[in-house]
């Protein structure tokens, strides 16, 4: 009996390192999180809690034409890569002049040359925008894209604090910048 236990233990010890070799490599579009107020800022006040958080993946430009190319105009985009981007409001807010309840939403966009539709949808936890259902939209606003000189190689979302109880969510990739005003 003792020899059977030793043999079984030896097999397990030999088998465990095989699991260590099964890790996949780094994602091509790494996951990132944007907070407001920015939890990583050096001037953040002690004990200050987040009002909004965005979890998204950051695809790289890789010398591709982004908007109107890789991301077609007029089609729903997951606003990043991989899983659908999610935004969590920790309290009720006003986005682009329209009220939204605290909670977690998928964040989709429909890019166009002259304007973007920003969509907050109640469906969560799925890949891309392949199963996007317009019936579950909670809020839609429109924003005008701006052309910026400094090209952003990776899709990026950040918040800029504003004077009157809020922030501007900035989404940029390539030479395109789209802003969304948020008040709390």
Short mmCIF file of C-alpha atoms in Angstrom, two decimals:
data_model
loop_
_atom_site.label_atom_id
_atom_site.label_comp_id
_atom_site.label_asym_id
_atom_site.label_seq_id
_atom_site.Cartn_x
_atom_site.Cartn_y
_atom_site.Cartn_z
CA UNK A 1 0.00 0.00 0.00
CA UNK A 2 2.83 2.36 0.92
CA UNK A 3 4.49 1.80 -2.46
CA UNK A 4 1.23 2.62 -4.28
CA UNK A 5 1.00 5.96 -2.45
CA UNK A 6 4.62 6.76 -3.29
CA UNK A 7 4.04 5.90 -6.98
CA UNK A 8 0.85 7.99 -7.11
CA UNK A 9 2.61 10.91 -5.42
CA UNK A 10 5.52 10.64 -7.89
CA UNK A 11 3.13 10.68 -10.85
CA UNK A 12 1.38 13.78 -9.48
CA UNK A 13 4.69 15.57 -8.92
CA UNK A 14 5.75 14.76 -12.50
CA UNK A 15 2.37 15.86 -13.91
CA UNK A 16 2.11 19.26 -12.15
CA UNK A 17 4.96 20.98 -14.09
CA UNK A 18 3.12 20.24 -17.35
CA UNK A 19 0.43 22.72 -16.27
CA UNK A 20 3.07 25.42 -15.87
CA UNK A 21 3.94 25.16 -19.55
CA UNK A 22 0.36 25.74 -20.76
CA UNK A 23 0.13 29.51 -20.25
CA UNK A 24 -0.70 31.47 -23.36
CA UNK A 25 1.37 34.49 -24.36
CA UNK A 26 0.55 38.15 -23.83
CA UNK A 27 -2.63 39.52 -25.38
CA UNK A 28 -2.14 41.57 -28.54
CA UNK A 29 -4.76 43.97 -27.15
CA UNK A 30 -4.08 44.17 -23.40
CA UNK A 31 -6.82 44.87 -20.88
CA UNK A 32 -6.81 48.29 -19.20
CA UNK A 33 -8.96 50.25 -16.74
CA UNK A 34 -9.72 53.98 -16.68
CA UNK A 35 -11.04 55.55 -13.48
CA UNK A 36 -12.49 58.89 -12.55
CA UNK A 37 -11.14 60.23 -10.32
CA UNK A 38 -7.91 58.67 -11.56
CA UNK A 39 -6.80 56.12 -8.95
CA UNK A 40 -3.26 56.29 -10.27
CA UNK A 41 -2.87 60.07 -10.16
CA UNK A 42 -0.27 61.44 -7.77
CA UNK A 43 -2.56 64.23 -6.59
CA UNK A 44 -5.52 61.95 -5.76
CA UNK A 45 -7.07 62.80 -2.40
CA UNK A 46 -6.83 60.21 0.37
CA UNK A 47 -10.01 58.15 0.65
CA UNK A 48 -11.46 59.48 -2.61
CA UNK A 49 -13.57 56.78 -4.23
CA UNK A 50 -14.21 56.15 -7.90
CA UNK A 51 -17.30 57.65 -9.53
CA UNK A 52 -16.87 55.81 -12.84
CA UNK A 53 -14.69 52.96 -14.13
CA UNK A 54 -14.19 51.70 -17.69
CA UNK A 55 -12.74 48.23 -18.40
CA UNK A 56 -11.58 47.82 -22.01
CA UNK A 57 -8.94 46.27 -24.26
CA UNK A 58 -6.40 48.38 -26.15
CA UNK A 59 -5.86 47.32 -29.77
CA UNK A 60 -2.74 48.60 -31.55
CA UNK A 61 -2.85 50.58 -34.80
CA UNK A 62 -0.09 48.55 -36.51
CA UNK A 63 0.02 50.88 -39.57
CA UNK A 64 -3.65 50.16 -40.33
CA UNK A 65 -6.34 52.63 -41.31
CA UNK A 66 -8.52 52.62 -38.19
CA UNK A 67 -11.83 54.45 -38.63
CA UNK A 68 -13.42 53.76 -42.00
CA UNK A 69 -11.03 50.79 -42.39
CA UNK A 70 -10.45 48.34 -39.54
CA UNK A 71 -13.46 49.88 -37.73
CA UNK A 72 -16.07 50.48 -40.46
CA UNK A 73 -18.17 53.62 -40.46
CA UNK A 74 -21.84 53.13 -39.63
CA UNK A 75 -21.44 49.81 -37.78
CA UNK A 76 -21.63 49.07 -34.05
CA UNK A 77 -18.12 48.79 -32.57
CA UNK A 78 -17.25 47.22 -29.20
CA UNK A 79 -15.14 50.33 -28.47
CA UNK A 80 -11.87 48.50 -28.05
CA UNK A 81 -10.96 44.87 -28.68
CA UNK A 82 -11.87 41.43 -27.36
CA UNK A 83 -14.75 41.53 -24.85
CA UNK A 84 -17.29 44.34 -25.05
CA UNK A 85 -16.08 47.41 -23.15
CA UNK A 86 -17.87 47.93 -19.83
CA UNK A 87 -18.47 51.15 -17.92
CA UNK A 88 -19.56 51.25 -14.29
CA UNK A 89 -21.17 54.31 -12.70
CA UNK A 90 -20.92 54.21 -8.91
CA UNK A 91 -23.71 56.78 -8.61
CA UNK A 92 -26.35 58.29 -10.87
CA UNK A 93 -24.82 60.54 -13.52
CA UNK A 94 -25.64 62.81 -16.45
CA UNK A 95 -23.91 61.82 -19.69
CA UNK A 96 -24.07 64.24 -22.60
CA UNK A 97 -26.98 66.01 -20.89
CA UNK A 98 -28.99 62.79 -20.35
CA UNK A 99 -29.47 60.99 -17.03
CA UNK A 100 -28.23 57.44 -16.42
CA UNK A 101 -28.69 55.31 -13.28
CA UNK A 102 -25.73 53.93 -11.36
CA UNK A 103 -24.78 50.48 -12.58
CA UNK A 104 -22.66 48.65 -15.14
CA UNK A 105 -23.27 48.93 -18.87
CA UNK A 106 -21.63 47.80 -22.10
CA UNK A 107 -20.13 50.75 -23.97
CA UNK A 108 -20.57 50.61 -27.74
CA UNK A 109 -20.03 53.24 -30.40
CA UNK A 110 -21.08 53.76 -34.01
CA UNK A 111 -18.27 55.78 -35.62
CA UNK A 112 -18.96 58.07 -38.57
CA UNK A 113 -16.76 60.74 -40.18
CA UNK A 114 -18.78 63.66 -38.80
CA UNK A 115 -20.32 62.23 -35.60
CA UNK A 116 -20.24 59.22 -33.32
CA UNK A 117 -23.12 57.60 -31.48
CA UNK A 118 -22.11 56.56 -27.96
CA UNK A 119 -24.26 53.70 -26.63
CA UNK A 120 -24.77 52.47 -23.06
CA UNK A 121 -26.37 49.00 -23.18
CA UNK A 122 -27.61 46.71 -20.38
CA UNK A 123 -26.17 43.48 -21.90
CA UNK A 124 -22.93 42.44 -20.18
CA UNK A 125 -20.18 39.83 -20.32
CA UNK A 126 -19.91 38.89 -23.96
CA UNK A 127 -17.32 38.96 -26.71
CA UNK A 128 -17.24 41.89 -29.13
CA UNK A 129 -20.40 43.38 -30.59
CA UNK A 130 -21.54 40.27 -32.45
CA UNK A 131 -24.66 39.79 -30.30
CA UNK A 132 -25.34 43.50 -29.71
CA UNK A 133 -29.08 44.08 -29.21
CA UNK A 134 -30.33 47.64 -29.73
CA UNK A 135 -33.46 46.83 -27.66
CA UNK A 136 -31.23 46.80 -24.56
CA UNK A 137 -29.83 50.31 -25.10
CA UNK A 138 -30.23 52.39 -21.96
CA UNK A 139 -28.82 55.64 -23.35
CA UNK A 140 -27.52 57.02 -26.65
CA UNK A 141 -25.73 60.32 -27.15
CA UNK A 142 -23.91 61.89 -30.09
CA UNK A 143 -20.38 63.32 -30.07
CA UNK A 144 -18.31 64.98 -32.78
CA UNK A 145 -14.88 63.43 -33.39
CA UNK A 146 -11.86 65.71 -33.48
CA UNK A 147 -8.67 65.23 -35.47
CA UNK A 148 -5.59 65.47 -33.24
CA UNK A 149 -1.98 65.95 -34.30
CA UNK A 150 -0.39 63.49 -31.85
CA UNK A 151 -1.24 60.02 -33.09
CA UNK A 152 -2.16 57.45 -30.44
CA UNK A 153 -0.84 53.98 -31.40
CA UNK A 154 -3.10 52.10 -28.96
CA UNK A 155 -6.78 52.77 -28.37
CA UNK A 156 -6.99 54.70 -25.10
CA UNK A 157 -9.73 55.86 -22.72
CA UNK A 158 -8.96 58.45 -20.03
CA UNK A 159 -10.87 60.98 -17.96
CA UNK A 160 -10.17 64.69 -17.68
CA UNK A 161 -11.55 66.38 -14.57
CA UNK A 162 -13.82 69.32 -15.24
CA UNK A 163 -14.66 72.32 -13.08
CA UNK A 164 -18.35 71.63 -12.49
CA UNK A 165 -18.78 68.29 -10.70
CA UNK A 166 -17.71 66.06 -13.51
CA UNK A 167 -15.29 64.78 -16.07
CA UNK A 168 -14.83 64.35 -19.77
CA UNK A 169 -14.30 60.80 -20.95
CA UNK A 170 -11.78 60.92 -23.80
CA UNK A 171 -11.47 58.07 -26.31
CA UNK A 172 -8.61 58.31 -28.77
CA UNK A 173 -6.96 56.12 -31.39
CA UNK A 174 -4.84 57.12 -34.34
CA UNK A 175 -5.59 60.80 -34.96
CA UNK A 176 -9.20 60.65 -33.73
CA UNK A 177 -10.44 61.95 -30.38
CA UNK A 178 -14.03 61.59 -29.16
CA UNK A 179 -15.18 63.21 -25.91
CA UNK A 180 -18.15 62.48 -23.66
CA UNK A 181 -19.12 64.92 -20.86
CA UNK A 182 -20.15 63.30 -17.56
CA UNK A 183 -21.57 65.08 -14.51
CA UNK A 184 -22.23 63.67 -11.03
#
